[in-house]
PDB file of C-alpha atoms in Angstrom:
ATOM      1  CA  ALA A   1       0.872 -47.216   3.004  1.00  0.00           C
ATOM      2  CA  PRO A   2      -0.205 -43.908   4.498  1.00  0.00           C
ATOM      3  CA  ALA A   3      -3.090 -41.987   2.934  1.00  0.00           C
ATOM      4  CA  THR A   4      -0.949 -38.868   2.513  1.00  0.00           C
ATOM      5  CA  PHE A   5       2.767 -38.264   2.163  1.00  0.00           C
ATOM      6  CA  ALA A   6       4.912 -35.369   3.317  1.00  0.00           C
ATOM      7  CA  VAL A   7       7.010 -33.366   0.884  1.00  0.00           C
ATOM      8  CA  GLY A   8      10.152 -35.350   0.141  1.00  0.00           C
ATOM      9  CA  VAL A   9      11.012 -38.975  -0.638  1.00  0.00           C
ATOM     10  CA  THR A  10       9.286 -41.848   1.178  1.00  0.00           C
ATOM     11  CA  THR A  11       9.997 -45.540   0.629  1.00  0.00           C
ATOM     12  CA  VAL A  12       6.990 -47.824   1.009  1.00  0.00           C
ATOM     13  CA  VAL A  13       7.735 -51.544   1.511  1.00  0.00           C
ATOM     14  CA  TRP A  14       4.973 -53.811   0.175  1.00  0.00           C
ATOM     15  CA  THR A  15       4.853 -57.381   1.482  1.00  0.00           C
ATOM     16  CA  VAL A  16       2.526 -60.069   0.193  1.00  0.00           C
ATOM     17  CA  THR A  17       2.023 -63.554   1.656  1.00  0.00           C
ATOM     18  CA  ASP A  18       0.262 -66.375  -0.221  1.00  0.00           C
ATOM     19  CA  ASN A  19      -1.840 -69.230   1.242  1.00  0.00           C
ATOM     20  CA  ASN A  20       1.260 -71.426   1.641  1.00  0.00           C
ATOM     21  CA  GLY A  21       3.176 -68.851   3.702  1.00  0.00           C
ATOM     22  CA  ASN A  22       5.452 -67.707   0.917  1.00  0.00           C
ATOM     23  CA  THR A  23       6.261 -63.974   1.068  1.00  0.00           C
ATOM     24  CA  ALA A  24       7.583 -61.460  -1.381  1.00  0.00           C
ATOM     25  CA  THR A  25       8.487 -57.796  -0.896  1.00  0.00           C
ATOM     26  CA  CYS A  26       8.765 -54.867  -3.197  1.00  0.00           C
ATOM     27  CA  ASN A  27       9.950 -51.322  -2.500  1.00  0.00           C
ATOM     28  CA  GLN A  28       8.064 -48.358  -3.890  1.00  0.00           C
ATOM     29  CA  THR A  29       9.561 -44.857  -3.822  1.00  0.00           C
ATOM     30  CA  VAL A  30       7.044 -42.006  -3.488  1.00  0.00           C
ATOM     31  CA  THR A  31       8.389 -38.535  -4.247  1.00  0.00           C
ATOM     32  CA  VAL A  32       6.298 -35.499  -3.329  1.00  0.00           C
ATOM     33  CA  THR A  33       7.425 -32.046  -4.443  1.00  0.00           C
ATOM     34  CA  ASP A  34       5.942 -28.626  -3.767  1.00  0.00           C
ATOM     35  CA  ASN A  35       6.057 -26.607  -6.979  1.00  0.00           C
ATOM     36  CA  THR A  36       3.340 -24.184  -5.930  1.00  0.00           C
ATOM     37  CA  ALA A  37       4.546 -20.669  -5.163  1.00  0.00           C
ATOM     38  CA  PRO A  38       2.952 -18.578  -2.395  1.00  0.00           C
ATOM     39  CA  VAL A  39       0.140 -16.170  -3.275  1.00  0.00           C
ATOM     40  CA  ILE A  40       0.541 -12.527  -2.241  1.00  0.00           C
ATOM     41  CA  ASN A  41      -2.714 -10.609  -1.779  1.00  0.00           C
ATOM     42  CA  LEU A  42      -2.162  -6.910  -2.520  1.00  0.00           C
ATOM     43  CA  PRO A  43      -4.830  -4.224  -2.114  1.00  0.00           C
ATOM     44  CA  ALA A  44      -5.370  -1.414  -4.593  1.00  0.00           C
ATOM     45  CA  ALA A  45      -2.486   1.048  -4.702  1.00  0.00           C
ATOM     46  CA  PRO A  46      -3.026   3.602  -1.924  1.00  0.00           C
ATOM     47  CA  ILE A  47      -2.984   7.336  -2.658  1.00  0.00           C
ATOM     48  CA  PHE A  48      -2.679   9.839   0.184  1.00  0.00           C
ATOM     49  CA  CYS A  49      -2.647  13.602   0.542  1.00  0.00           C
ATOM     50  CA  GLU A  50       0.405  14.911   2.394  1.00  0.00           C
ATOM     51  CA  ASN A  51      -0.154  15.459   6.109  1.00  0.00           C
ATOM     52  CA  THR A  52       1.948  17.298   8.681  1.00  0.00           C
ATOM     53  CA  VAL A  53       3.376  14.173  10.367  1.00  0.00           C
ATOM     54  CA  GLY A  54       4.184  12.191   7.190  1.00  0.00           C
ATOM     55  CA  SER A  55       2.459   9.096   8.578  1.00  0.00           C
ATOM     56  CA  TYR A  56      -0.037   7.042   6.578  1.00  0.00           C
ATOM     57  CA  THR A  57      -1.957   3.830   7.296  1.00  0.00           C
ATOM     58  CA  LEU A  58      -1.368   1.251   4.578  1.00  0.00           C
ATOM     59  CA  PRO A  59      -4.006  -1.304   3.592  1.00  0.00           C
ATOM     60  CA  VAL A  60      -3.453  -4.892   4.751  1.00  0.00           C
ATOM     61  CA  VAL A  61      -1.173  -7.146   2.692  1.00  0.00           C
ATOM     62  CA  SER A  62      -1.252 -10.927   3.210  1.00  0.00           C
ATOM     63  CA  ALA A  63       0.040 -14.171   1.716  1.00  0.00           C
ATOM     64  CA  SER A  64      -0.974 -17.807   1.681  1.00  0.00           C
ATOM     65  CA  ASP A  65       0.661 -21.060   0.604  1.00  0.00           C
ATOM     66  CA  ASN A  66      -0.385 -24.693   0.313  1.00  0.00           C
ATOM     67  CA  CYS A  67       2.509 -25.830   2.565  1.00  0.00           C
ATOM     68  CA  GLY A  68       3.096 -22.737   4.690  1.00  0.00           C
ATOM     69  CA  VAL A  69       4.879 -19.378   4.501  1.00  0.00           C
ATOM     70  CA  ALA A  70       8.448 -19.315   5.828  1.00  0.00           C
ATOM     71  CA  THR A  71       9.558 -15.688   5.344  1.00  0.00           C
ATOM     72  CA  VAL A  72       8.202 -12.322   4.239  1.00  0.00           C
ATOM     73  CA  SER A  73      10.425  -9.359   3.440  1.00  0.00           C
ATOM     74  CA  TYR A  74       9.992  -5.998   1.749  1.00  0.00           C
ATOM     75  CA  THR A  75      12.086  -3.378   0.028  1.00  0.00           C
ATOM     76  CA  ILE A  76      10.848   0.180  -0.455  1.00  0.00           C
ATOM     77  CA  THR A  77      12.336   2.180  -3.327  1.00  0.00           C
ATOM     78  CA  GLY A  78      11.554   5.588  -4.786  1.00  0.00           C
ATOM     79  CA  VAL A  79      11.206   8.738  -2.684  1.00  0.00           C
ATOM     80  CA  THR A  80      11.113   6.602   0.472  1.00  0.00           C
ATOM     81  CA  GLN A  81      13.706   3.870   0.959  1.00  0.00           C
ATOM     82  CA  ARG A  82      14.019   1.114   3.554  1.00  0.00           C
ATOM     83  CA  THR A  83      13.910  -2.662   3.970  1.00  0.00           C
ATOM     84  CA  GLY A  84      12.405  -4.973   6.549  1.00  0.00           C
ATOM     85  CA  THR A  85      10.659  -8.228   7.326  1.00  0.00           C
ATOM     86  CA  GLY A  86       6.969  -9.018   7.624  1.00  0.00           C
ATOM     87  CA  PHE A  87       4.020  -7.331   5.925  1.00  0.00           C
ATOM     88  CA  ASP A  88       4.144  -4.105   7.982  1.00  0.00           C
ATOM     89  CA  ALA A  89       6.180  -1.760   5.787  1.00  0.00           C
ATOM     90  CA  GLY A  90       5.698   1.092   8.242  1.00  0.00           C
ATOM     91  CA  THR A  91       3.731   4.294   8.066  1.00  0.00           C
ATOM     92  CA  ALA A  92       6.311   6.992   7.226  1.00  0.00           C
ATOM     93  CA  PHE A  93       6.415   7.960   3.549  1.00  0.00           C
ATOM     94  CA  ASN A  94       7.800  10.980   1.724  1.00  0.00           C
ATOM     95  CA  VAL A  95       5.829  13.005  -0.818  1.00  0.00           C
ATOM     96  CA  GLY A  96       5.931  11.270  -4.201  1.00  0.00           C
ATOM     97  CA  ALA A  97       5.828   7.629  -5.323  1.00  0.00           C
ATOM     98  CA  SER A  98       7.357   4.790  -3.313  1.00  0.00           C
ATOM     99  CA  THR A  99       7.296   1.184  -4.506  1.00  0.00           C
ATOM    100  CA  ILE A 100       7.008  -1.556  -1.876  1.00  0.00           C
ATOM    101  CA  THR A 101       8.255  -4.894  -3.227  1.00  0.00           C
ATOM    102  CA  TYR A 102       7.207  -7.886  -1.108  1.00  0.00           C
ATOM    103  CA  THR A 103       9.083 -11.190  -1.325  1.00  0.00           C
ATOM    104  CA  VAL A 104       7.353 -14.259   0.163  1.00  0.00           C
ATOM    105  CA  THR A 105       9.148 -17.616   0.458  1.00  0.00           C
ATOM    106  CA  ASP A 106       7.306 -20.796   1.406  1.00  0.00           C
ATOM    107  CA  VAL A 107       8.672 -23.602   3.599  1.00  0.00           C
ATOM    108  CA  ASN A 108       9.919 -25.456   0.505  1.00  0.00           C
ATOM    109  CA  GLY A 109      11.784 -22.539  -1.054  1.00  0.00           C
ATOM    110  CA  ASN A 110       9.210 -21.378  -3.615  1.00  0.00           C
ATOM    111  CA  VAL A 111       9.261 -17.583  -3.994  1.00  0.00           C
ATOM    112  CA  THR A 112       6.736 -14.970  -5.115  1.00  0.00           C
ATOM    113  CA  VAL A 113       7.536 -11.286  -5.592  1.00  0.00           C
ATOM    114  CA  LYS A 114       4.867  -8.574  -5.985  1.00  0.00           C
ATOM    115  CA  SER A 115       4.949  -4.788  -5.795  1.00  0.00           C
ATOM    116  CA  ILE A 116       2.563  -1.986  -4.900  1.00  0.00           C
ATOM    117  CA  VAL A 117       3.059   1.752  -5.367  1.00  0.00           C
ATOM    118  CA  VAL A 118       2.263   4.108  -2.485  1.00  0.00           C
ATOM    119  CA  THR A 119       1.641   7.664  -3.655  1.00  0.00           C
ATOM    120  CA  VAL A 120       1.679  10.679  -1.360  1.00  0.00           C
ATOM    121  CA  ASN A 121       0.507  13.807  -3.161  1.00  0.00           C
ATOM    122  CA  LYS A 122       1.785  17.215  -2.133  1.00  0.00           C
ATOM    123  CA  ALA A 123      -0.804  19.108  -0.114  1.00  0.00           C
ATOM    124  CA  PRO A 124      -2.154  22.113  -1.994  1.00  0.00           C
ATOM    125  CA  THR A 125      -1.048  25.509  -0.780  1.00  0.00           C
ATOM    126  CA  THR A 126      -2.929  28.772  -1.040  1.00  0.00           C
ATOM    127  CA  THR A 127      -1.694  32.326  -1.024  1.00  0.00           C
ATOM    128  CA  ILE A 128      -3.807  35.431  -0.605  1.00  0.00           C
ATOM    129  CA  ALA A 129      -2.700  38.746  -2.106  1.00  0.00           C
ATOM    130  CA  ALA A 130      -4.356  42.036  -1.196  1.00  0.00           C
ATOM    131  CA  SER A 131      -4.420  45.078  -3.422  1.00  0.00           C
ATOM    132  CA  ASN A 132      -3.757  48.539  -2.079  1.00  0.00           C
ATOM    133  CA  PRO A 133      -7.012  50.257  -1.103  1.00  0.00           C
ATOM    134  CA  ASP A 134      -8.039  53.286  -3.098  1.00  0.00           C
ATOM    135  CA  ALA A 135      -7.276  56.767  -1.791  1.00  0.00           C
ATOM    136  CA  PHE A 136     -10.526  56.884   0.199  1.00  0.00           C
ATOM    137  CA  CYS A 137     -10.140  53.329   1.627  1.00  0.00           C
ATOM    138  CA  ASN A 138     -13.281  52.373  -0.216  1.00  0.00           C
ATOM    139  CA  LYS A 139     -12.184  49.177  -1.968  1.00  0.00           C
ATOM    140  CA  LEU A 140      -9.735  46.312  -1.387  1.00  0.00           C
ATOM    141  CA  VAL A 141      -9.406  43.245  -3.656  1.00  0.00           C
ATOM    142  CA  LEU A 142      -8.295  39.868  -2.262  1.00  0.00           C
ATOM    143  CA  VAL A 143      -7.073  37.218  -4.710  1.00  0.00           C
ATOM    144  CA  SER A 144      -6.423  33.604  -3.704  1.00  0.00           C
ATOM    145  CA  ASN A 145      -4.138  31.301  -5.690  1.00  0.00           C
ATOM    146  CA  SER A 146      -3.846  27.569  -5.064  1.00  0.00           C
ATOM    147  CA  THR A 147      -1.338  24.949  -6.256  1.00  0.00           C
ATOM    148  CA  SER A 148      -4.143  22.415  -6.588  1.00  0.00           C
ATOM    149  CA  ALA A 149      -5.890  21.899  -9.917  1.00  0.00           C
ATOM    150  CA  ILE A 150      -9.078  20.972  -8.066  1.00  0.00           C
ATOM    151  CA  SER A 151      -9.256  24.020  -5.813  1.00  0.00           C
ATOM    152  CA  SER A 152     -12.459  25.717  -4.886  1.00  0.00           C
ATOM    153  CA  TYR A 153     -12.730  28.977  -3.016  1.00  0.00           C
ATOM    154  CA  ALA A 154     -14.863  29.853  -0.020  1.00  0.00           C
ATOM    155  CA  TRP A 155     -14.502  33.260   1.597  1.00  0.00           C
ATOM    156  CA  SER A 156     -16.014  33.743   5.032  1.00  0.00           C
ATOM    157  CA  TYR A 157     -16.401  36.538   7.563  1.00  0.00           C
ATOM    158  CA  ASN A 158     -17.524  35.934  11.148  1.00  0.00           C
ATOM    159  CA  ASN A 159     -17.961  32.211  10.290  1.00  0.00           C
ATOM    160  CA  ALA A 160     -20.378  33.013   7.456  1.00  0.00           C
ATOM    161  CA  SER A 161     -19.494  32.257   3.840  1.00  0.00           C
ATOM    162  CA  PHE A 162     -20.060  35.201   1.509  1.00  0.00           C
ATOM    163  CA  ALA A 163     -18.269  34.340  -1.746  1.00  0.00           C
ATOM    164  CA  SER A 164     -16.885  31.417  -3.753  1.00  0.00           C
ATOM    165  CA  ALA A 165     -14.924  33.208  -6.499  1.00  0.00           C
ATOM    166  CA  GLN A 166     -11.132  33.329  -6.729  1.00  0.00           C
ATOM    167  CA  ALA A 167     -11.148  37.129  -6.232  1.00  0.00           C
ATOM    168  CA  VAL A 168     -13.378  39.123  -3.960  1.00  0.00           C
ATOM    169  CA  SER A 169     -13.774  42.901  -3.685  1.00  0.00           C
ATOM    170  CA  LEU A 170     -14.283  44.428  -0.298  1.00  0.00           C
ATOM    171  CA  ASP A 171     -15.533  47.976   0.163  1.00  0.00           C
ATOM    172  CA  ASN A 172     -17.110  50.053   2.877  1.00  0.00           C
ATOM    173  CA  THR A 173     -20.479  48.301   2.353  1.00  0.00           C
ATOM    174  CA  ASN A 174     -19.185  44.787   3.267  1.00  0.00           C
ATOM    175  CA  GLY A 175     -19.853  44.911   6.957  1.00  0.00           C
TER     176      GLY A 175
END
């Protein structure tokens, strides 16, 4: 008999002969099944800040199986929607949360499904409002407002930073 058997049913015929030349045979059926599903290796959920081209590099996703991977497919749902085959789910994502669901099937039909959420956060925007100068053009106030909760302010003039507050007053002594 072989040392290993392939997945499926194999019949092994055993024959024994005694010292007088008498023989006897016996059939043995060996059944090997693959009940082990593939393993999908997902990275941590990626979070991006919106960029002007809407293109983002996803971390690598992979799968392994004791008998071999037959197919890989994905479905993207949420603010971005598409389907495809393979691990490369593309680079174009809309602002918001998109769920990529990977389906991996091994050569014996075992299936594993795993999902990862890709988040693209809206880029913060800033507006600057200027007050009207006083009658003698002595003072002007600039106020910056950002949509980001983690905003910081840095005012500069001639490539030199001069303030970090949300509002800054400019008058005829500011250069």
